[in-house]
Coordinates of N, CA and C and ligand atoms in Angstrom, one line a residue:
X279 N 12.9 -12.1 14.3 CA 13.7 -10.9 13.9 C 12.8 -9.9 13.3
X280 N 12.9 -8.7 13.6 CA 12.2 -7.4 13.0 C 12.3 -7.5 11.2
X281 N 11.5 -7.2 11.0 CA 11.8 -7.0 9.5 C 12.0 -5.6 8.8
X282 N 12.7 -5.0 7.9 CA 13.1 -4.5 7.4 C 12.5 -3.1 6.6
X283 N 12.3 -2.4 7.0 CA 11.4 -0.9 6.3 C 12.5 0.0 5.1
X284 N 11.8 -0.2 4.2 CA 12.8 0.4 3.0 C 11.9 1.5 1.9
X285 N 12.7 2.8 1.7 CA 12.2 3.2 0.1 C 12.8 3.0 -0.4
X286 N 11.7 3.0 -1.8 CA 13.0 2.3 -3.2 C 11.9 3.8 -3.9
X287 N 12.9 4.1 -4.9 CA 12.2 4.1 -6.3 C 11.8 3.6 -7.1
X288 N 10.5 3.4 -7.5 CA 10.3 2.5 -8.7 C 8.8 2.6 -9.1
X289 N 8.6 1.0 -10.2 CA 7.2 0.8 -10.7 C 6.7 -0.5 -10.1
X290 N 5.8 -0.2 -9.1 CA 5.0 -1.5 -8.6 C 4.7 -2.4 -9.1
X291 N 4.1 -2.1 -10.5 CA 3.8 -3.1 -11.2 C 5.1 -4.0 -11.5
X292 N 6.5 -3.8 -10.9 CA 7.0 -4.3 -11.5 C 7.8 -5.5 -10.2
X293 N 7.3 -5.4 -9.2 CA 7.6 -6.0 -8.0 C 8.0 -7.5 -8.0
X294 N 8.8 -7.6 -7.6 CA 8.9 -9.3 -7.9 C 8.5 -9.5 -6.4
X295 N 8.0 -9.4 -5.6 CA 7.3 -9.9 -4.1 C 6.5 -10.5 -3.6
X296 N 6.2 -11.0 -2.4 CA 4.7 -12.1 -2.1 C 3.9 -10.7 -2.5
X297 N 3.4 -9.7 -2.0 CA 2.2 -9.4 -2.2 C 2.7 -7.5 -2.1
X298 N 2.1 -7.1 -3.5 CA 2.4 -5.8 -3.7 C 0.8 -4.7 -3.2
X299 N 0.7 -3.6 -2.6 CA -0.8 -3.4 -2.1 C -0.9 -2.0 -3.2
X300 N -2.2 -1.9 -3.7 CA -3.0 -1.3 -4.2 C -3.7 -0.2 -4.1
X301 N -3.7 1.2 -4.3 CA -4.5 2.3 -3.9 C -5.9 2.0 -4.8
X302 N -6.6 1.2 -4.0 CA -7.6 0.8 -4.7 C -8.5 2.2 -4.7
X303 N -10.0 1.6 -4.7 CA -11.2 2.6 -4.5 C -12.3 1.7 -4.1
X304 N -13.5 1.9 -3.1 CA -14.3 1.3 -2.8 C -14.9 0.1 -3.7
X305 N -15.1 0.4 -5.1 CA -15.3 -1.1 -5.9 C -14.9 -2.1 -6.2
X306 N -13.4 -1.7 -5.9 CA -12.3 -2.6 -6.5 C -12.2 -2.5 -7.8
X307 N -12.6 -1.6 -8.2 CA -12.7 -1.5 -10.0 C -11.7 -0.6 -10.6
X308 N -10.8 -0.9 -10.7 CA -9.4 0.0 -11.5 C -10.0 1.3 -12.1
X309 N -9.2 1.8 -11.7 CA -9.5 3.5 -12.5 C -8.2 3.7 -13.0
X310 N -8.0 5.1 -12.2 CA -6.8 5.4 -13.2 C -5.5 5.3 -12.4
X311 N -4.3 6.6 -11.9 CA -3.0 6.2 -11.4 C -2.4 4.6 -11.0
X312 N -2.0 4.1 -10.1 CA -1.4 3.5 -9.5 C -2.1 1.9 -9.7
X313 N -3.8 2.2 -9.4 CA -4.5 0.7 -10.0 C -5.0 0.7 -11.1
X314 N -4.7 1.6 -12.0 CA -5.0 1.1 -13.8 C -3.9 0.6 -14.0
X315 N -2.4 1.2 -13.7 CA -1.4 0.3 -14.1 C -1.1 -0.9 -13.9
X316 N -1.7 -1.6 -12.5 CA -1.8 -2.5 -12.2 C -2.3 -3.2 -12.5
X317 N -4.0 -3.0 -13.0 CA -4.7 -3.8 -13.3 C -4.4 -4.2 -14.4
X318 N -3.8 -3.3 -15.8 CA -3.7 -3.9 -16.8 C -2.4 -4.7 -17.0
X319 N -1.5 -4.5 -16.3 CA -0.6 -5.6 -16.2 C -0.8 -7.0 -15.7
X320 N -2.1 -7.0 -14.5 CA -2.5 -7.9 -14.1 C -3.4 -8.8 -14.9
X321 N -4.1 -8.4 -15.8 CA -4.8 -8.5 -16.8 C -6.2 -8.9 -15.9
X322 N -7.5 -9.5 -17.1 CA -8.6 -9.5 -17.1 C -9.0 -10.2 -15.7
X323 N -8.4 -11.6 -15.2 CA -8.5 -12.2 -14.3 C -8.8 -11.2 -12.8
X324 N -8.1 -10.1 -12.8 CA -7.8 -9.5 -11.8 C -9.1 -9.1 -11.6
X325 N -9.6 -8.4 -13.0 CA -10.9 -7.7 -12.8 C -12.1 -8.6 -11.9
X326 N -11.9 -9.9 -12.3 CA -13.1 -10.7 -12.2 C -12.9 -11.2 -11.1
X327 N -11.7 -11.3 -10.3 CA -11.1 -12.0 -8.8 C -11.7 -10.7 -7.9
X328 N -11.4 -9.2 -8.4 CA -11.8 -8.3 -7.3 C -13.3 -8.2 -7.0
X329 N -14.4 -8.5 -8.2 CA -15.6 -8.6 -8.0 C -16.3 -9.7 -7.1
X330 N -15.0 -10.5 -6.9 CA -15.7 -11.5 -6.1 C -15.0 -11.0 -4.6
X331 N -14.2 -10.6 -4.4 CA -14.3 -10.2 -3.0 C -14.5 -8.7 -2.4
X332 N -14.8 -7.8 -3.7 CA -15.1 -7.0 -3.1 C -16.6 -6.3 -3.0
X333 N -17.5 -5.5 -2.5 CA -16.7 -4.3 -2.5 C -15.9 -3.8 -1.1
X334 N -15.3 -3.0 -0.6 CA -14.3 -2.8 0.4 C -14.4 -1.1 0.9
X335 N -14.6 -1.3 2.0 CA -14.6 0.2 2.5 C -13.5 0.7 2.8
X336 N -13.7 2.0 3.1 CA -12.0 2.8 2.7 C -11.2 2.4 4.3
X337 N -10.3 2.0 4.2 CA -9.8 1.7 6.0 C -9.4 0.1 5.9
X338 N -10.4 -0.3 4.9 CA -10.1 -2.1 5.2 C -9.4 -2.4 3.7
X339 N -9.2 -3.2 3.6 CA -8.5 -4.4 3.0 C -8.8 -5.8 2.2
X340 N -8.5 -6.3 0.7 CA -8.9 -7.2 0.7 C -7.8 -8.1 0.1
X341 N -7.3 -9.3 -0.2 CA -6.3 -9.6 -1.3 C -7.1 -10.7 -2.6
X342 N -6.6 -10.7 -3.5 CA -6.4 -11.3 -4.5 C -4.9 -12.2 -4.9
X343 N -5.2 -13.1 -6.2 CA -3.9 -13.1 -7.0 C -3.3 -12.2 -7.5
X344 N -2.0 -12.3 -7.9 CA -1.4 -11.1 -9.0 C -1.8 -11.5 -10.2
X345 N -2.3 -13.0 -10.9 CA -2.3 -12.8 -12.3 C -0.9 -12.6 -12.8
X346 N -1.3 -11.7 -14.2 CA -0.1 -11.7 -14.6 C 1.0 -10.9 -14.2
X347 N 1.1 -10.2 -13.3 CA 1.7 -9.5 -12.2 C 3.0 -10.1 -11.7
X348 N 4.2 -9.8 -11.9 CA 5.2 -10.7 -10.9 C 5.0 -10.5 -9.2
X349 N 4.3 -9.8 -8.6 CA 3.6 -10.6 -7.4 C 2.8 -11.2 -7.4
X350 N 3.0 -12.1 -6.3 CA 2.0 -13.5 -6.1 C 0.9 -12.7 -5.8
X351 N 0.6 -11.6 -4.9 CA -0.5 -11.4 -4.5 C -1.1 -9.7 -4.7
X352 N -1.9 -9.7 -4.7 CA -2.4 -8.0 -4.5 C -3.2 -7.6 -3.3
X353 N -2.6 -6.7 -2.6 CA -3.7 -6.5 -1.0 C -4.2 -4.7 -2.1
X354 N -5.9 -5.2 -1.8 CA -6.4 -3.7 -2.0 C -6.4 -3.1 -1.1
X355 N -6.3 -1.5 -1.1 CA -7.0 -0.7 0.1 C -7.7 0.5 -0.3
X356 N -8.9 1.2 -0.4 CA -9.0 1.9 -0.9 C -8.8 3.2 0.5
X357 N -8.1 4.3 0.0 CA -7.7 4.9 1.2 C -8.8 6.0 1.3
X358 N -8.4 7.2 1.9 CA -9.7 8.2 2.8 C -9.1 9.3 1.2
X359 N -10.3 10.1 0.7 CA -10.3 11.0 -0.1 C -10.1 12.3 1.0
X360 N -9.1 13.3 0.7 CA -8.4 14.4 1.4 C -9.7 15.5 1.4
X361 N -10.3 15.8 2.2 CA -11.5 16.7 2.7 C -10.8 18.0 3.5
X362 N -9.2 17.9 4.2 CA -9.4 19.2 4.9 C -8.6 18.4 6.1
X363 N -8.5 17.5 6.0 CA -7.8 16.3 7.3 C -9.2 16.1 8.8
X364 N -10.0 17.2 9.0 CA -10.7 16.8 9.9 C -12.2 15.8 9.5
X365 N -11.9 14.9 8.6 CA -13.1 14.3 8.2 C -12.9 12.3 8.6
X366 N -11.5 12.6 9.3 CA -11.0 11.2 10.5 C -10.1 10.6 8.9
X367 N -9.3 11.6 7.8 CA -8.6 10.8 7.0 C -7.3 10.4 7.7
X368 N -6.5 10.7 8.9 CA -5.3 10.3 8.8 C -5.5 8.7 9.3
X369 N -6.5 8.7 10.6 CA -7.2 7.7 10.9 C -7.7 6.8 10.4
X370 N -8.2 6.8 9.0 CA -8.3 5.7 7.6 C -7.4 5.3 7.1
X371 N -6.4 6.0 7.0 CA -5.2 6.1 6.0 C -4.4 5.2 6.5
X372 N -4.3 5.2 8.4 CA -3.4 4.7 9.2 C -3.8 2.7 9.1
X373 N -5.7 2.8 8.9 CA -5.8 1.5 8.9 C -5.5 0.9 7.7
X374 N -5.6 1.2 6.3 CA -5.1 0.8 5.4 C -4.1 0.0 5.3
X375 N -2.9 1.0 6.1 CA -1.3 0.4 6.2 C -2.0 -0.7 7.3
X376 N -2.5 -0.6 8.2 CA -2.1 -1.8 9.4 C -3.1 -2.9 8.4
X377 N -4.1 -2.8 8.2 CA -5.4 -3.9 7.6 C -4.1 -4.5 6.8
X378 N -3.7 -3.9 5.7 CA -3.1 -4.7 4.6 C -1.9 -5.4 5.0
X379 N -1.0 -5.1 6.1 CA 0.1 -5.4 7.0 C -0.4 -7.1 7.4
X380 N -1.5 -7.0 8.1 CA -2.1 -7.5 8.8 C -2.7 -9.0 8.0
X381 N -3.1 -8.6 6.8 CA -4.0 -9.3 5.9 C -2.3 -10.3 4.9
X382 N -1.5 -9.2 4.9 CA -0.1 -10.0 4.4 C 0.3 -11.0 5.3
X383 N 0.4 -10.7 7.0 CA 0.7 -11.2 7.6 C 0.5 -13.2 7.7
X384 N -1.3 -12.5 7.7 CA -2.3 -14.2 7.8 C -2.2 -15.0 6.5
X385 N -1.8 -14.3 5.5 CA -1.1 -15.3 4.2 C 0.3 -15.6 4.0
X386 N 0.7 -15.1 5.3 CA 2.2 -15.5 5.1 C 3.4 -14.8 4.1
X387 N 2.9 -13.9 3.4 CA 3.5 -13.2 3.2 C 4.8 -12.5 3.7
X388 N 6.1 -12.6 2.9 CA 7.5 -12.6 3.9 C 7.8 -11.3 3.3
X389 N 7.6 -10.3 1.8 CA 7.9 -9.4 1.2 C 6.7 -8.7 0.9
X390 N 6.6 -7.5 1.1 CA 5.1 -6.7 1.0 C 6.0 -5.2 0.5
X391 N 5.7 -5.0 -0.9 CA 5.6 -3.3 -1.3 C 4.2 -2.4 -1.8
X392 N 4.2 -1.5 -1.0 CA 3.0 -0.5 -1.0 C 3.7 0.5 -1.9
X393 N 2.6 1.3 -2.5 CA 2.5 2.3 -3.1 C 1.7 3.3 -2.2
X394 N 2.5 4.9 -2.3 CA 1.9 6.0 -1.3 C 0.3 6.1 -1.4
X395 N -0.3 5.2 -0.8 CA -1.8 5.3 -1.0 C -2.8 6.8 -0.5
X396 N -3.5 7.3 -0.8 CA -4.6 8.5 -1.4 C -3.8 9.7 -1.6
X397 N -2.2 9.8 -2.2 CA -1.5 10.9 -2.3 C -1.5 11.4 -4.1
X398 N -2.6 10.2 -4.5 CA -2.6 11.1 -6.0 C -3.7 11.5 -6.7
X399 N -4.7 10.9 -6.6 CA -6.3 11.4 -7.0 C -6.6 11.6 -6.0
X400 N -6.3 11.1 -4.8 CA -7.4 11.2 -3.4 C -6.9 12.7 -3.0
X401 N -5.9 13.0 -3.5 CA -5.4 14.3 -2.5 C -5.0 14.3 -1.6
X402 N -4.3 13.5 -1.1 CA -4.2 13.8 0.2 C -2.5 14.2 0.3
X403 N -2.1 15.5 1.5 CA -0.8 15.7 1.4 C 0.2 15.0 1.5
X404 N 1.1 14.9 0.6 CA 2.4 13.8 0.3 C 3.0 13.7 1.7
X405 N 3.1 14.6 3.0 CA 4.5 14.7 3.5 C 3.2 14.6 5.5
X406 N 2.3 15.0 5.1 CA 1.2 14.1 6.2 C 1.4 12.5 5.9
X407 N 1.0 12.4 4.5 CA 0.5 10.7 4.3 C 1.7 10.2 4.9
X408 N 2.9 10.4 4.4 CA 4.0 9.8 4.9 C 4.2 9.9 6.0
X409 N 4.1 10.8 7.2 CA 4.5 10.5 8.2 C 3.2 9.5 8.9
X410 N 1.9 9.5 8.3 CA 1.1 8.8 8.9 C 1.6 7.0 8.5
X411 N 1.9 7.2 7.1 CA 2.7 5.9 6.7 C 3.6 4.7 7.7
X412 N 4.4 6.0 7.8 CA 5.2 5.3 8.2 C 5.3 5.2 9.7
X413 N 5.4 5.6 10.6 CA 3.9 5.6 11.9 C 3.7 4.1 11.8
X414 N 3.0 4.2 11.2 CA 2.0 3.0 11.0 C 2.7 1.6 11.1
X415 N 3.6 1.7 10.0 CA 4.0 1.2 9.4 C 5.1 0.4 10.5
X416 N 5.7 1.3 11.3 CA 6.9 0.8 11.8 C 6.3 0.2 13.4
X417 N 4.6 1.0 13.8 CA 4.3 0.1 14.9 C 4.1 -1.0 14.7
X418 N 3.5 -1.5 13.2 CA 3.5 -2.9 13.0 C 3.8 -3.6 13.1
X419 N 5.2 -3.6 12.3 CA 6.4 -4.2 12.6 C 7.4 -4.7 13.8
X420 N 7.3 -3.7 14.8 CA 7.4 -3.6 16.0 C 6.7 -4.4 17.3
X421 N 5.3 -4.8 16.7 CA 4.9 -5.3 18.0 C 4.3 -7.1 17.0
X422 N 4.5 -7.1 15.6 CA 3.9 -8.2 15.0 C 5.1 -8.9 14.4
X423 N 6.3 -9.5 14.9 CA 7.2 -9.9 14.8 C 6.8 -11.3 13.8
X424 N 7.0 -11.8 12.8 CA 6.0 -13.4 12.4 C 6.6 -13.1 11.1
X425 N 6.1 -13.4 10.0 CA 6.5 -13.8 8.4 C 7.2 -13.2 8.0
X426 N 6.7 -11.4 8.4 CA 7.3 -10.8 7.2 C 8.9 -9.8 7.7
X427 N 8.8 -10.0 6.3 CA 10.9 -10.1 6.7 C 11.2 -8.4 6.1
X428 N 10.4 -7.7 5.3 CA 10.6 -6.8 4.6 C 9.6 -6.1 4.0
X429 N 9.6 -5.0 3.8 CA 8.2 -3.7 3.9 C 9.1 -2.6 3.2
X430 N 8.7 -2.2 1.4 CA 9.1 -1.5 0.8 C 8.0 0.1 0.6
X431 N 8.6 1.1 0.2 CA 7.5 2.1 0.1 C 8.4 2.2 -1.4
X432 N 7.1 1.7 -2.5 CA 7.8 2.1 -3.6 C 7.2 3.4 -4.4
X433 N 8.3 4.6 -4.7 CA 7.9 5.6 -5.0 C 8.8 5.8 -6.1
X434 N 7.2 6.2 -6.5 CA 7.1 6.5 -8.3 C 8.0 7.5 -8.7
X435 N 7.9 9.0 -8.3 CA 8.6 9.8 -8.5 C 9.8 10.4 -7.2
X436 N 10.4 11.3 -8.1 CA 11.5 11.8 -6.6 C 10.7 12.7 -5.5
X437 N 9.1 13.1 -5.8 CA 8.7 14.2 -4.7 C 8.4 13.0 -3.3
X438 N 7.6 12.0 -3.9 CA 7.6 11.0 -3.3 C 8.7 10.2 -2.6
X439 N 9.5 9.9 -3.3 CA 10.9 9.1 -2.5 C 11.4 10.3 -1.6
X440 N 11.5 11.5 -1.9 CA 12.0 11.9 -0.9 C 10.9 11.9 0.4
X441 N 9.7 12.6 0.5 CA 8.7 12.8 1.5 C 8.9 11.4 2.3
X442 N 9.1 10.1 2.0 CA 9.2 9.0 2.4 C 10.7 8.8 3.3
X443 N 11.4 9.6 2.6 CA 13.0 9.2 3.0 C 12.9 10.4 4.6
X444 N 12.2 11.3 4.1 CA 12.0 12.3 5.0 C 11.5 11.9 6.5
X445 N 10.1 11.5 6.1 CA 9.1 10.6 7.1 C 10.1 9.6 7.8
X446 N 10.9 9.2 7.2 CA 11.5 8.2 7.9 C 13.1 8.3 8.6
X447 N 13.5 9.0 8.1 CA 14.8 10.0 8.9 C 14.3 10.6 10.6
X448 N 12.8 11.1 10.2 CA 12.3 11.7 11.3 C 11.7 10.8 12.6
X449 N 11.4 9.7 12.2 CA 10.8 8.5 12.8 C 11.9 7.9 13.8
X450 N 11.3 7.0 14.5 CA 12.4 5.9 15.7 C 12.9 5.1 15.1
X451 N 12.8 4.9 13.7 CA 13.2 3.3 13.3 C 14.4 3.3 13.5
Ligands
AR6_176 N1 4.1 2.4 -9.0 C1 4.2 3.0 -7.8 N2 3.5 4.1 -7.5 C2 2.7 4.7 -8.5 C3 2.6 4.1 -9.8 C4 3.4 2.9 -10.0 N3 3.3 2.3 -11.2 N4 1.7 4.9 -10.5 C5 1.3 5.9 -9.7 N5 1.9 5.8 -8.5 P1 -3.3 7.1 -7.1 P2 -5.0 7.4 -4.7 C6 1.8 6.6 -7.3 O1 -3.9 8.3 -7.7 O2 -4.6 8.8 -4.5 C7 -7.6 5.3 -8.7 O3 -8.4 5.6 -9.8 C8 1.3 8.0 -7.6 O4 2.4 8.8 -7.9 O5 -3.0 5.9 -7.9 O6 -5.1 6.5 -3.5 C9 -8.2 4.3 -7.8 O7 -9.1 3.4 -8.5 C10 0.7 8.4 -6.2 O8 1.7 9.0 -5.3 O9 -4.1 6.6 -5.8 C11 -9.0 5.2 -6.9 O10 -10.2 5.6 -7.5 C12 0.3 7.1 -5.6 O11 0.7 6.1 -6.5 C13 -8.1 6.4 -6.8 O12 -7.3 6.5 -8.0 C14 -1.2 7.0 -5.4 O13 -1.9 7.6 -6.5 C15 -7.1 6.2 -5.6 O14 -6.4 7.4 -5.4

């Protein structure tokens, strides 16, 4: 059976899911928005688990535990920094979603919520990212039928939930 593409509003960190994904950055080293929250909910462990598998180029993917996280798992991705769109970001942006899709998949992973990855330090436009998102997102699902039962887009604020509700009104799903 197809699984399920949903926005919610909310706080990631607060996910009760197999594996919640990360707007990382190439080091895997928490900074600020979306993976400082993370990370310190996740606590120390997290820090020390990402050093071991990362570092990660922007496009790919890596997972960890959650720690103290109510997800079991964390998929990083660090996405494309917003240059002007002709520097191949939607193209990054798109592998992000599919790597981490992909990477949930092979751990069996049945519940996966992402956060709008490079739409808040990275810059990149809210209402592109989303249609690239979800694009993405819904060929996945589409042709990799297997674990996962459900695919959340959780958004922090209303500019977000809506661009997502938007992206996805507009879409074939
Ligand atoms: N739950 C869900 N979404 C959130 C939360 C939350 N708790 N907090 C923020 N967001 P950003 P990027 C949204 O800047 O643009 C970091 O320093 C936020 O509203 O976290 O990919 C990394 O280490 C925004 O829409 O990620 C990198 O260096 C979205 O998460 C860099 O920032 C992503 O915003 C990555 O930048």
């Amino acid at each position: 059976m197809r699984a399920k593409f949903e926005v919610v509003r909310g706080d990631i960190t607060r996910s009760r899911v197999d594996a919640i994904v990360n707007a990382a950055n190439p080091n895997l080293l928490g900074g600020g928005g979306v993976s400082g929250a993370i990370y310190r909910v996740a606590g120390p462990q997290l820090t020390a688990a990402c050093r071991q598998v990362g570092p990660c180029q922007r496009g790919d993917a890596r997972i960890t535990a959650g720690f103290g996280l109510p997800a079991h798992y964390v998929i990083h991705t660090p996405g494309p920094v917003w240059q002007g769109g002709g520097d191949g970001e939607p193209r990054i942006l798109a592998a992000c979603y599919r790597k981490s899709l992909e990477l949930a998949a092979a751990t069996r992973c049945r519940t996966v919520d992402f956060c709008s990855i490079s739409t808040g330090i990275y810059g990149y436009p809210m209402d592109r990212a989303a249609s690239v998102a979800v694009r993405t997102i819904d060929e996945f699902l589409a042709t990799n039928p297997g674990t996962i039962r459900r695919v959340r887009m959780v958004a922090y604020d209303r500019v977000t939930e809506q661009a997502y509700e938007q992206a996805l009104s507009a879409s074939v799903l």
